[in-house]
mmCIF file of C-alpha atoms and ligand atoms in Angstrom:
data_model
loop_
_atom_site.group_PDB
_atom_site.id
_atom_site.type_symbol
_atom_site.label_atom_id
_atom_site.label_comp_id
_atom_site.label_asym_id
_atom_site.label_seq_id
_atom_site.Cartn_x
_atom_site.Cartn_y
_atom_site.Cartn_z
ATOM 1 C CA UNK A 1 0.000 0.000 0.000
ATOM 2 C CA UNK A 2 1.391 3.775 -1.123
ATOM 3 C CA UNK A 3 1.164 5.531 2.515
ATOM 4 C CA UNK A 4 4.890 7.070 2.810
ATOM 5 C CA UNK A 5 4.223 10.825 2.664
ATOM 6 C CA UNK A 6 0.692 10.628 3.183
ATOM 7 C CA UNK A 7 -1.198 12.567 6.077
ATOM 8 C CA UNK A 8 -1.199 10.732 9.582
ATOM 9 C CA UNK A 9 -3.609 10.945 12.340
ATOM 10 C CA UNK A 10 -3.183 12.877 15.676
ATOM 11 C CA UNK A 11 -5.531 10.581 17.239
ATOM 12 C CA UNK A 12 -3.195 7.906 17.721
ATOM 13 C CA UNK A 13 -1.726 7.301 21.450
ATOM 14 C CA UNK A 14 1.078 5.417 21.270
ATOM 15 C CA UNK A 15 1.948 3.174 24.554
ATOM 16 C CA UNK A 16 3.919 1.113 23.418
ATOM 17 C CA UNK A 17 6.843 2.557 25.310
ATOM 18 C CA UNK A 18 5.227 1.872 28.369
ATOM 19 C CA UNK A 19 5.102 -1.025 31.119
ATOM 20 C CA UNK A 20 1.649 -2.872 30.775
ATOM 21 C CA UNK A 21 -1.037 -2.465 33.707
ATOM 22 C CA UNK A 22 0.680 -0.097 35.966
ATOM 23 C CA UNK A 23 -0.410 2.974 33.706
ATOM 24 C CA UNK A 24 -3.504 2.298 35.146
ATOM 25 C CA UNK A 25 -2.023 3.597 38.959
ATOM 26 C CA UNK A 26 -2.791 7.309 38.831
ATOM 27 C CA UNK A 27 -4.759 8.231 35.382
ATOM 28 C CA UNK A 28 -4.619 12.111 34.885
ATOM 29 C CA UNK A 29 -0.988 12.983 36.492
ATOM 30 C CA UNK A 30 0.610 9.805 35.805
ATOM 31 C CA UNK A 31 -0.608 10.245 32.296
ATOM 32 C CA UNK A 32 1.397 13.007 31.831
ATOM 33 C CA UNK A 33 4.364 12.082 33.588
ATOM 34 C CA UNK A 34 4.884 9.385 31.758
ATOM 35 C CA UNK A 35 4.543 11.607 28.688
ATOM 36 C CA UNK A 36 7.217 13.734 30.136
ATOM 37 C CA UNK A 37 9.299 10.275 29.935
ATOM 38 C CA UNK A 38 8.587 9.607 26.715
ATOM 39 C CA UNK A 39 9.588 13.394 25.665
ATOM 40 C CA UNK A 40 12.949 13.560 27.901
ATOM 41 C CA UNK A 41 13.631 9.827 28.313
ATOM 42 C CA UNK A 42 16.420 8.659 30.665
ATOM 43 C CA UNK A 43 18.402 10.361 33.436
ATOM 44 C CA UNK A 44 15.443 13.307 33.837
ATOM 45 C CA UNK A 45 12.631 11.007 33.098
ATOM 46 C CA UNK A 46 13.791 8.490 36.588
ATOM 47 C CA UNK A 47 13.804 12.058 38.221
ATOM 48 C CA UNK A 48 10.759 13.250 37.735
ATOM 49 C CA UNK A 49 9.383 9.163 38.310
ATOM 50 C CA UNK A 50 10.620 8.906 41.590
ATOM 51 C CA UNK A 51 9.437 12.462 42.528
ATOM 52 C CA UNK A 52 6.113 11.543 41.944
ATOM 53 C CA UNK A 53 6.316 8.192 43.815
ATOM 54 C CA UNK A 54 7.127 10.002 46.606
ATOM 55 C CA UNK A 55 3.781 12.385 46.252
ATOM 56 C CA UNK A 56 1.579 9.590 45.500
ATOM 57 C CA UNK A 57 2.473 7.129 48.491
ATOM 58 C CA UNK A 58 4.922 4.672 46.720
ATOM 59 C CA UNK A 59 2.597 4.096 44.010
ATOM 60 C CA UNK A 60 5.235 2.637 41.857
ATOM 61 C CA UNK A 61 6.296 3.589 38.015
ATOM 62 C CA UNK A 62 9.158 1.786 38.443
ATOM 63 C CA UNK A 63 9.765 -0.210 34.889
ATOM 64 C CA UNK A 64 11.485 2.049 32.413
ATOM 65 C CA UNK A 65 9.896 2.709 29.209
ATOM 66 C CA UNK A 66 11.013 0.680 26.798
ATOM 67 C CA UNK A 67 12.349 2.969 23.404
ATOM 68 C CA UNK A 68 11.098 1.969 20.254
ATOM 69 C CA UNK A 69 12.652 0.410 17.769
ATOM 70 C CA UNK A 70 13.150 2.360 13.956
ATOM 71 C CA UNK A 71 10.162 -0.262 12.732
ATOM 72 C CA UNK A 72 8.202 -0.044 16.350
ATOM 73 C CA UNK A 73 8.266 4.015 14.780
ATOM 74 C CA UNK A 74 7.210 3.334 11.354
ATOM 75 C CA UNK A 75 4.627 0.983 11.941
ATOM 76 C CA UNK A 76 3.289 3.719 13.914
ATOM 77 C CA UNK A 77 3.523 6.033 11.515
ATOM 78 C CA UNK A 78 1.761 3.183 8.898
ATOM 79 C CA UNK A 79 -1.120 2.818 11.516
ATOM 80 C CA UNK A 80 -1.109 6.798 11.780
ATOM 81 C CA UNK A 81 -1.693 6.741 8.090
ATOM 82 C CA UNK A 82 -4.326 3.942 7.880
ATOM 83 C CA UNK A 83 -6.096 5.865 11.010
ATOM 84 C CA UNK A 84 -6.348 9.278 8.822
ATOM 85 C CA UNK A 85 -7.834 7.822 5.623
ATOM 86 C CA UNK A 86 -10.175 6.200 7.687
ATOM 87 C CA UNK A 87 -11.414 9.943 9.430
ATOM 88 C CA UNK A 88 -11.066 11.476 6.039
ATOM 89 C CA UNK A 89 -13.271 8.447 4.240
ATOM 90 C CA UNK A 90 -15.873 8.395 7.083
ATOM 91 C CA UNK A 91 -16.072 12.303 7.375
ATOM 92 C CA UNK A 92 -17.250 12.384 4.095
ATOM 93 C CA UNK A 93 -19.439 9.513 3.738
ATOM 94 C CA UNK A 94 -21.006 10.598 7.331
ATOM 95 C CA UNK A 95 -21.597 14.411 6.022
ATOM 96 C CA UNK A 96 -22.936 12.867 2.622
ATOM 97 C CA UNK A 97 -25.578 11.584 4.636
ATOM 98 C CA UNK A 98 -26.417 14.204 6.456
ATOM 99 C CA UNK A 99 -24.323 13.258 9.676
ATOM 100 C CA UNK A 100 -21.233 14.194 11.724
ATOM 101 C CA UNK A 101 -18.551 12.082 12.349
ATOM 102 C CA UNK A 102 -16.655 11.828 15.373
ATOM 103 C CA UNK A 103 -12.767 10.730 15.057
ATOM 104 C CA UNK A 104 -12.204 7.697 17.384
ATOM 105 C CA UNK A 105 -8.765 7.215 19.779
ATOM 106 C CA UNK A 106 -6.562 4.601 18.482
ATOM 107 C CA UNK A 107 -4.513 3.090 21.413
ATOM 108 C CA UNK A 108 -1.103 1.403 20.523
ATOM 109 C CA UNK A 109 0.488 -1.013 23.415
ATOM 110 C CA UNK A 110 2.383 -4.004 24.164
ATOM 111 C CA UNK A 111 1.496 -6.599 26.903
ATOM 112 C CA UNK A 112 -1.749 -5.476 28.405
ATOM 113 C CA UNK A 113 -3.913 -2.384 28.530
ATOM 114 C CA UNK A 114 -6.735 -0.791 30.945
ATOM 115 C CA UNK A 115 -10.291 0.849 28.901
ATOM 116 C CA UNK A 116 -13.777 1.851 29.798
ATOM 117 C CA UNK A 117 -14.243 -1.647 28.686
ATOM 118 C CA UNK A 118 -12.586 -3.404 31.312
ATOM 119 C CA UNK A 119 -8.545 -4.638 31.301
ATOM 120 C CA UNK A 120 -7.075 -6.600 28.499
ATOM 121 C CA UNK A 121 -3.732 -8.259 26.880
ATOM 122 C CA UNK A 122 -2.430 -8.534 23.233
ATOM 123 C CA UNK A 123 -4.079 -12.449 23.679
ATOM 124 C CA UNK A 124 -7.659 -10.351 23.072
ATOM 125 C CA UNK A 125 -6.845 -9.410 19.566
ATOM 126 C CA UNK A 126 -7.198 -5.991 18.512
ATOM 127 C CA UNK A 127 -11.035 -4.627 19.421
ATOM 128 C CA UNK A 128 -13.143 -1.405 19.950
ATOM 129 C CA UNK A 129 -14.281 -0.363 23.172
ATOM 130 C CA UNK A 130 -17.619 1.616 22.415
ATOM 131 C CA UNK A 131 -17.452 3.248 25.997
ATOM 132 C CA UNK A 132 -14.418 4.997 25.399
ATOM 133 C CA UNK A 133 -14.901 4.658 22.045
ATOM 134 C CA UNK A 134 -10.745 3.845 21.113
ATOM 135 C CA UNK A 135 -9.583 1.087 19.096
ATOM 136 C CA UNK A 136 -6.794 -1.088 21.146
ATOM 137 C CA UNK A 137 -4.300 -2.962 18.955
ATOM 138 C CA UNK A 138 -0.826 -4.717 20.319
ATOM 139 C CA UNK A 139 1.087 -4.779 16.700
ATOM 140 C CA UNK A 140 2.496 -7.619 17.866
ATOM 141 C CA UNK A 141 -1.061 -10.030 16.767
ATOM 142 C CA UNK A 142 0.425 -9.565 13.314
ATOM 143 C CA UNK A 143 2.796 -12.099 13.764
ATOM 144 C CA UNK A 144 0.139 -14.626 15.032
ATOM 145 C CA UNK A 145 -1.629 -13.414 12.544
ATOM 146 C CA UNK A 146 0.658 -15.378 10.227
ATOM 147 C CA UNK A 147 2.009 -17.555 12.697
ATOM 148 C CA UNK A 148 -0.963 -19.324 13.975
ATOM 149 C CA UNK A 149 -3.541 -18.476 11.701
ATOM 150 C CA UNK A 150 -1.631 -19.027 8.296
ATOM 151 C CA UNK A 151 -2.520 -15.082 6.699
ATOM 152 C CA UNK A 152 -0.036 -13.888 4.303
ATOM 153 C CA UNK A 153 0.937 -10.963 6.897
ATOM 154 C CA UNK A 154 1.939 -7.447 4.901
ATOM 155 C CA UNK A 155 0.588 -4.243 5.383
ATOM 156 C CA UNK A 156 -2.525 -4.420 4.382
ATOM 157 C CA UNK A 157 -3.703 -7.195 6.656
ATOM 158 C CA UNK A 158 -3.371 -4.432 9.069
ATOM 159 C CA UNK A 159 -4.749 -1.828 7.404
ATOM 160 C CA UNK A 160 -7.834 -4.043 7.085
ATOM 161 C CA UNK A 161 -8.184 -5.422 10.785
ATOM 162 C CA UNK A 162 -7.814 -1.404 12.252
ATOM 163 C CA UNK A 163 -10.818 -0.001 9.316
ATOM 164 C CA UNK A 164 -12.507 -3.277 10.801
ATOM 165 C CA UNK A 165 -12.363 -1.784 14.442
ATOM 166 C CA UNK A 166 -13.439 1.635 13.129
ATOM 167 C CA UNK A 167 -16.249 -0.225 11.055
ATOM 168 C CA UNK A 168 -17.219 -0.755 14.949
ATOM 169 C CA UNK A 169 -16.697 2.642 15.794
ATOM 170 C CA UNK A 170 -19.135 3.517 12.446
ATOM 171 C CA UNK A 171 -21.982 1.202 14.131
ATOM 172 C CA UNK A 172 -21.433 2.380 17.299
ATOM 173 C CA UNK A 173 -22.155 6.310 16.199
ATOM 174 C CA UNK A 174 -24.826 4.838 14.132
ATOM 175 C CA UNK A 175 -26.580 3.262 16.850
ATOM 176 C CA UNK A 176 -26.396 -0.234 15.469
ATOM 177 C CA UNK A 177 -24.524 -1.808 17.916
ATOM 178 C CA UNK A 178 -26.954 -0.702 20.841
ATOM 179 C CA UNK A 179 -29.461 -2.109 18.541
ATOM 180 C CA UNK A 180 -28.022 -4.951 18.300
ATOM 181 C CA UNK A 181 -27.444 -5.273 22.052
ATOM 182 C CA UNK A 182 -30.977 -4.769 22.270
ATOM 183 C CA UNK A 183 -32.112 -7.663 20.339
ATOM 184 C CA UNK A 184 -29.454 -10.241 21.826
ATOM 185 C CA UNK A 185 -31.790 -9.454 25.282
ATOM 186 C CA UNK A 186 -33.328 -12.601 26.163
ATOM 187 C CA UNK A 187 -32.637 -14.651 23.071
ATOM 188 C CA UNK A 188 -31.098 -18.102 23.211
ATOM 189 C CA UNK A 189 -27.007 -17.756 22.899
ATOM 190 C CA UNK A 190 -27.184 -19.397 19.368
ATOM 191 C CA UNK A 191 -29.786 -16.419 18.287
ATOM 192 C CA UNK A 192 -27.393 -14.105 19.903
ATOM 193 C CA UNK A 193 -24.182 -15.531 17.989
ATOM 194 C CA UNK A 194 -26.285 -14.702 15.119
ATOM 195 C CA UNK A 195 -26.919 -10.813 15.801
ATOM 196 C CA UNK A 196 -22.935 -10.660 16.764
ATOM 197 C CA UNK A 197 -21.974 -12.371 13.890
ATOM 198 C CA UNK A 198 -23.943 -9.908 11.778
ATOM 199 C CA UNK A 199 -22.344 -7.099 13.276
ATOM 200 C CA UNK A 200 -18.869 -8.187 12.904
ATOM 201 C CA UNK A 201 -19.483 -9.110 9.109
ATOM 202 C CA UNK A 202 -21.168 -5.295 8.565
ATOM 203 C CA UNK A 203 -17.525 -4.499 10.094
ATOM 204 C CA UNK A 204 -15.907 -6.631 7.725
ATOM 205 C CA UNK A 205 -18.439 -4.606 4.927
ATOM 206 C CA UNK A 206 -16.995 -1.475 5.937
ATOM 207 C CA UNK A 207 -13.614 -2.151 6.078
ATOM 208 C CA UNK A 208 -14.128 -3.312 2.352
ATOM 209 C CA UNK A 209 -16.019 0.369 1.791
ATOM 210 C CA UNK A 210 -12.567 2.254 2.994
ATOM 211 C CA UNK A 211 -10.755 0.088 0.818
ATOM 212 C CA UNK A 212 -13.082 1.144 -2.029
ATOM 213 C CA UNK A 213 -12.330 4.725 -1.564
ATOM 214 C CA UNK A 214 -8.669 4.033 -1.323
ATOM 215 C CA UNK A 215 -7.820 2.069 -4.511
ATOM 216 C CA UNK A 216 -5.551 4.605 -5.835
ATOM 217 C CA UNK A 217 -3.001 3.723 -2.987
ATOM 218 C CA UNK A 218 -3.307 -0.165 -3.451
ATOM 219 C CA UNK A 219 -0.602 -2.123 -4.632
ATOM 220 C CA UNK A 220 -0.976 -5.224 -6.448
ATOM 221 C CA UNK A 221 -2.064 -8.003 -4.020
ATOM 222 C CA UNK A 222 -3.435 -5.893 -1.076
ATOM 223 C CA UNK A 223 -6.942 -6.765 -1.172
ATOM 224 C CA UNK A 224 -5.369 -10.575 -1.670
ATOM 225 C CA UNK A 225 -3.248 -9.662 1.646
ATOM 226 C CA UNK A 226 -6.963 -8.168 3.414
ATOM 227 C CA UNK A 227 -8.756 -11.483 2.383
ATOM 228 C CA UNK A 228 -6.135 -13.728 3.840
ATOM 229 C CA UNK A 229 -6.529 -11.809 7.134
ATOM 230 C CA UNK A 230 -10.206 -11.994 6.934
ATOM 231 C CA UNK A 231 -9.681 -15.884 6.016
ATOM 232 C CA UNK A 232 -7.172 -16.576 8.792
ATOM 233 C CA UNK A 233 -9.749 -14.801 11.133
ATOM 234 C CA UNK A 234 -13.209 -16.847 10.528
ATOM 235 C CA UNK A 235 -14.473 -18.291 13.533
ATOM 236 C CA UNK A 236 -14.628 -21.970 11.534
ATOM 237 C CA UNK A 237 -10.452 -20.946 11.250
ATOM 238 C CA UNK A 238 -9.481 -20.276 14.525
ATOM 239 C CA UNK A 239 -11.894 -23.014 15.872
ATOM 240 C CA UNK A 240 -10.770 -25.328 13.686
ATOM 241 C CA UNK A 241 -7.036 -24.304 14.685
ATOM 242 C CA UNK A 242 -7.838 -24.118 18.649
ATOM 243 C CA UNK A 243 -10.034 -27.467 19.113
ATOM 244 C CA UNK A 244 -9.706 -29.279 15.797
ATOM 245 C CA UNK A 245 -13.604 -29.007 15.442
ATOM 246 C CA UNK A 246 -15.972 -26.246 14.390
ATOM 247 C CA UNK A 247 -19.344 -25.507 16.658
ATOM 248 C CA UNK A 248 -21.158 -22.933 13.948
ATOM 249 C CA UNK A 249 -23.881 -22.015 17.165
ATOM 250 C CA UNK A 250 -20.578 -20.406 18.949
ATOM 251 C CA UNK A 251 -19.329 -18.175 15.819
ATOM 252 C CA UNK A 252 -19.349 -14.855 17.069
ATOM 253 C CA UNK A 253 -17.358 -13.244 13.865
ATOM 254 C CA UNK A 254 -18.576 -15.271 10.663
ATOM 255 C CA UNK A 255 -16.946 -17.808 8.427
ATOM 256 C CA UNK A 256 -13.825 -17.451 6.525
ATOM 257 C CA UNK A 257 -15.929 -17.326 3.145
ATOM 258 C CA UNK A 258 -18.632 -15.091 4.990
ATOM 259 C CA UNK A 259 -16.039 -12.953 6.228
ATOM 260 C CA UNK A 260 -14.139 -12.585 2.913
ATOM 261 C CA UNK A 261 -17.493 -11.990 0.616
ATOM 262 C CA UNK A 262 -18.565 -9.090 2.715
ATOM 263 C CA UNK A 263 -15.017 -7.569 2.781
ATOM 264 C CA UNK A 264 -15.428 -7.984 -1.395
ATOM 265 C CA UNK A 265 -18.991 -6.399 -1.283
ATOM 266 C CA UNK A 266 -17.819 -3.519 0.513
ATOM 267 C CA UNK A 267 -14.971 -3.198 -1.183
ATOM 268 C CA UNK A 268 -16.886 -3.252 -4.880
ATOM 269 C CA UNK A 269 -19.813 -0.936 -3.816
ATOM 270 C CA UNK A 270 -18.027 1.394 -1.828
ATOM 271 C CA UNK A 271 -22.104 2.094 -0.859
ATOM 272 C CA UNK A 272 -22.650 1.422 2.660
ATOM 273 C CA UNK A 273 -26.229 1.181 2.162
ATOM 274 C CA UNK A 274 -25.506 -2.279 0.972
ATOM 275 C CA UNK A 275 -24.239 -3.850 4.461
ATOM 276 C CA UNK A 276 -27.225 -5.168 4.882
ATOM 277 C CA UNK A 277 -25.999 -8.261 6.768
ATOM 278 C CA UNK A 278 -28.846 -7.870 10.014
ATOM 279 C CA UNK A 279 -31.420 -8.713 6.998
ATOM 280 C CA UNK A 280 -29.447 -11.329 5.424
ATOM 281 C CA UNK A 281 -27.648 -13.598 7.959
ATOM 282 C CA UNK A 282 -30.608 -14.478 10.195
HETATM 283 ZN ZN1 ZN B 301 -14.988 -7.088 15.173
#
């Protein structure tokens, strides 16, 4: 994918250079401190650490921030990238119909992470938390990606998976995914699967739609690179790799060739009227 050059997103926070679940000590002040670290690093950075242990009680901040590598930085700067189409695609599509979009917060760490959604580690796969509404993504499921799960890897696998979070973020400002909570109220967990399964393939949708107003910056074998993702992801994939046996009542996500096909449709329409998966996979 052509991205070098292109515009990139403020609305990234990167944590990566920071130790796991103790960010989680102090919010506001600690927040910024450890900004501060990132900005002078080192000798001033232990400083101004221990200072604030001191004010807070021994609350500790005591694991250094790790620096980031020269890829760690431009794999940011890819995401960065992938992040702004996304507001710029959305904005418009959102104003075409009449609506305002809102840029979501996309969070960068390693190891675990604390949200409005509850805690969670790189093991969770990148997701969206509607209540904060930030996308969470540990770079480092890429490489299970391929790994475990068999996808071809490159940079577009990851381009699709984060427009597949903000697909989230689009049904969360649309109201569908309230809806959809709605419905799964008192329905039997396989009619539940159902309405989740639905949502995550509108995602899927979606994530083909930005793709569809981005062809100019495709390379050759992208959208081959997005569909091996979206393969290596189907529920009947992972299950299959996990337990050796596929329980269709439990997918949560869709099928490989479910997954794939609405990826394609979106991708080919570029019309987000036609996500119509609620009407079609029931
Ligand atoms: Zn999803």
């Amino acid at each position: 994918m052509k991205w070098l050059g292109r515009r990139q997103s403020d609305n990234v926070e990167d944590r990566r250079g920071m130790s796991g679940g103790k960010v989680a000590v102090g919010g506001g002040v600690i927040g910024i401190i450890i900004l501060l670290l990132n900005v002078f690093g080192g000798e001033t950075g232990q400083v101004v650490g221990s200072a604030l242990e001191n004010m807070q009680g021994g609350q500790t901040q005591t694991e250094a921030a790790a620096p980031l590598s020269k890829e760690d930085e431009e794999m940011g700067n890819f995401v960065r990238v992938i992040l702004a189409d996304n507001e710029d695609i959305w904005s418009k599509i959102f104003q075409e119909n009449g609506m305002t979009y809102k840029n979501p917060k996309l969070v960068l760490f390693r190891g675990s992470v604390n949200t409005a959604c509850g805690g969670a580690s790189s093991a969770s796969g990148p997701f969206y938390c509607p209540g904060d509404q930030k996308v969470y993504m540990d770079l480092g499921f890429f490489e299970e990606l391929k790994s475990k799960f068999g996808a071809k890897g490159g940079d577009f696998a990851i381009a699709y998976v984060i427009s597949h979070e903000i697909g989230h973020h689009v049904q969360t400002l649309l109201g569908t995914s309230e809806k959809m909570r709605e419905q799964q109220e008192g329905k039997s967990e396989a009619e539940a699967n159902k309405l989740s399964v639905a949502l995550e393939l509108q995602a899927d949708f979606y994530a083909g739609v930005w793709a569809h107003f981005n062809e100019k910056n495709l390379d050759t074998g992208d959208i081959e690179e997005a569909l091996s993702a979206a393969n290596a992801v189907g529920d009947d994939a992972i299950q299959g790799k996990m337990s050796g046996q596929v329980v269709p009542d439990s997918f949560t996500h869709g099928t490989s060739e479910q997954r794939m096909y609405w990826f394609k449709k979106g991708f080919k329409s570029g019309d987000i009227k036609q996500g119509t998966t609620f009407e079609e996979i029931q």
